[in-house]
């Protein structure tokens, strides 16, 4: 089965409208209230079905850093970086040594954008280099607490990572950030600067929970964009005056439009404006089916480890006769079909699967499940953009 659908209904999390309050420090604007869940929290997130264009299937859309606030960059010329990313992808975690190699490969690099622009890396921030992971249908696959760069989950709601007028940019740039950095904010903008504080988002694999970015022309910043103070004590070491990171959350509006790329690996990356670009992880049609197969195979692997053929057959029942939605992306369709095939093999001969075929089947099952774990790396950069 294959899909040629270019516009996909995805599920996205937003700050509820009931959480928006007047901003006493910015008259006429609003902020997220004190009980609002942050962009990685699970409480009080309002889910909406939104329209997203799959850039992997619709070449008519041309993203660009200055127009839409994001672009894709080609990482294939950076041989050392590709070698490191392959190693990190295989390990499923990033170690300090590999992080240092990634930084070294990107330092001073001239990144070629799909629009034809060049973004030259002038600085890589000390903080903000992390690996995010998520299972299908928002299923957590990380430890309860993040450990340095690892065990960070995907974003649960739409946000933008930094307020150009707020902490910590106000302190570290002595208030000059709005005049030096390109941005769009509810209370100001800078469309002249060629300097950009940008996120480099590198997908190691992203069949599920892909990153989505807004079409900024469909976002009313004064109505939809809310200031939010994000506590950083659990994942960053900062002085007390910068412990609260000023970012943005967003309200949903049915006229907003979104972009994603369903076919993407570490040979390319998103580069987007940290100060302005609304983004988050979305749930694709079919991720509920992928989750069901994922869990069934995990239970089946446990049964095989116990050598229990009856428990194996019972565990695989949820993966039988799966129906893949027509709106599922081609990559997700293929991943679901692969898991269903692994399950069917075990159902046909549970005795052999639990016996002499146990090791080979378990390895195949784990590989099939691993395909539907989204992993990505992200870094914070200062870049100079030249058309």
XYZ file of N, CA and C in Angstrom, residues 2-3 17 19 25 28 41 44 86 111 130 165 232 235 238 274 281 293 306 309 312 333 346 361 374 380:
78
model
N 0.525 2.250 -0.776
C 1.274 3.498 -0.776
C 0.306 4.656 -0.827
N 0.751 5.793 -0.356
C -0.095 6.968 -0.282
C 0.465 8.065 -1.169
N -7.312 27.910 25.423
C -7.660 29.329 25.455
C -7.987 29.788 26.870
N -6.436 29.157 29.443
C -5.201 29.407 30.199
C -4.591 30.757 29.878
N 2.770 43.074 32.060
C 4.002 43.740 31.638
C 3.970 44.179 30.181
N -2.153 44.996 26.324
C -2.729 44.653 25.032
C -2.361 43.274 24.549
N 5.138 19.219 28.888
C 4.269 18.658 29.910
C 3.123 17.880 29.275
N -3.128 19.475 30.865
C -3.756 20.694 30.339
C -3.258 21.049 28.940
N 25.516 8.495 12.237
C 25.207 7.074 12.037
C 25.486 6.285 13.314
N 26.040 25.969 5.784
C 24.950 25.020 5.557
C 24.136 25.453 4.341
N 20.472 18.471 22.837
C 19.784 17.341 23.461
C 19.291 16.372 22.401
N 12.832 39.403 23.651
C 12.842 40.490 24.632
C 13.055 39.983 26.065
N 13.739 26.027 34.280
C 14.800 25.238 33.641
C 15.620 24.424 34.629
N 16.717 20.702 33.894
C 17.527 20.286 32.751
C 18.631 21.261 32.369
N 21.668 27.170 35.497
C 21.709 28.608 35.244
C 21.723 29.362 36.567
N 14.628 30.295 16.065
C 14.326 29.982 17.462
C 13.362 30.985 18.072
N 5.769 18.453 17.997
C 5.635 17.105 17.442
C 4.157 16.819 17.219
N 0.660 -2.414 17.417
C 1.614 -3.423 16.962
C 2.889 -3.389 17.788
N 10.428 -16.293 27.615
C 9.987 -17.301 28.592
C 9.764 -18.668 27.958
N 4.771 -20.565 24.224
C 4.114 -20.447 22.921
C 2.676 -19.960 23.056
N 2.677 -16.330 23.690
C 3.083 -15.657 22.457
C 1.889 -15.422 21.554
N 3.141 3.598 6.803
C 2.486 2.402 6.261
C 3.467 1.243 6.200
N 5.421 -15.234 13.614
C 5.367 -15.926 14.902
C 4.042 -16.663 15.086
N 14.086 -14.381 15.580
C 12.793 -13.679 15.542
C 12.808 -12.468 16.462
N 10.773 7.659 17.310
C 11.326 8.885 16.729
C 12.481 9.360 17.592
N 21.318 24.682 19.355
C 21.015 26.100 19.209
C 22.222 26.790 18.599
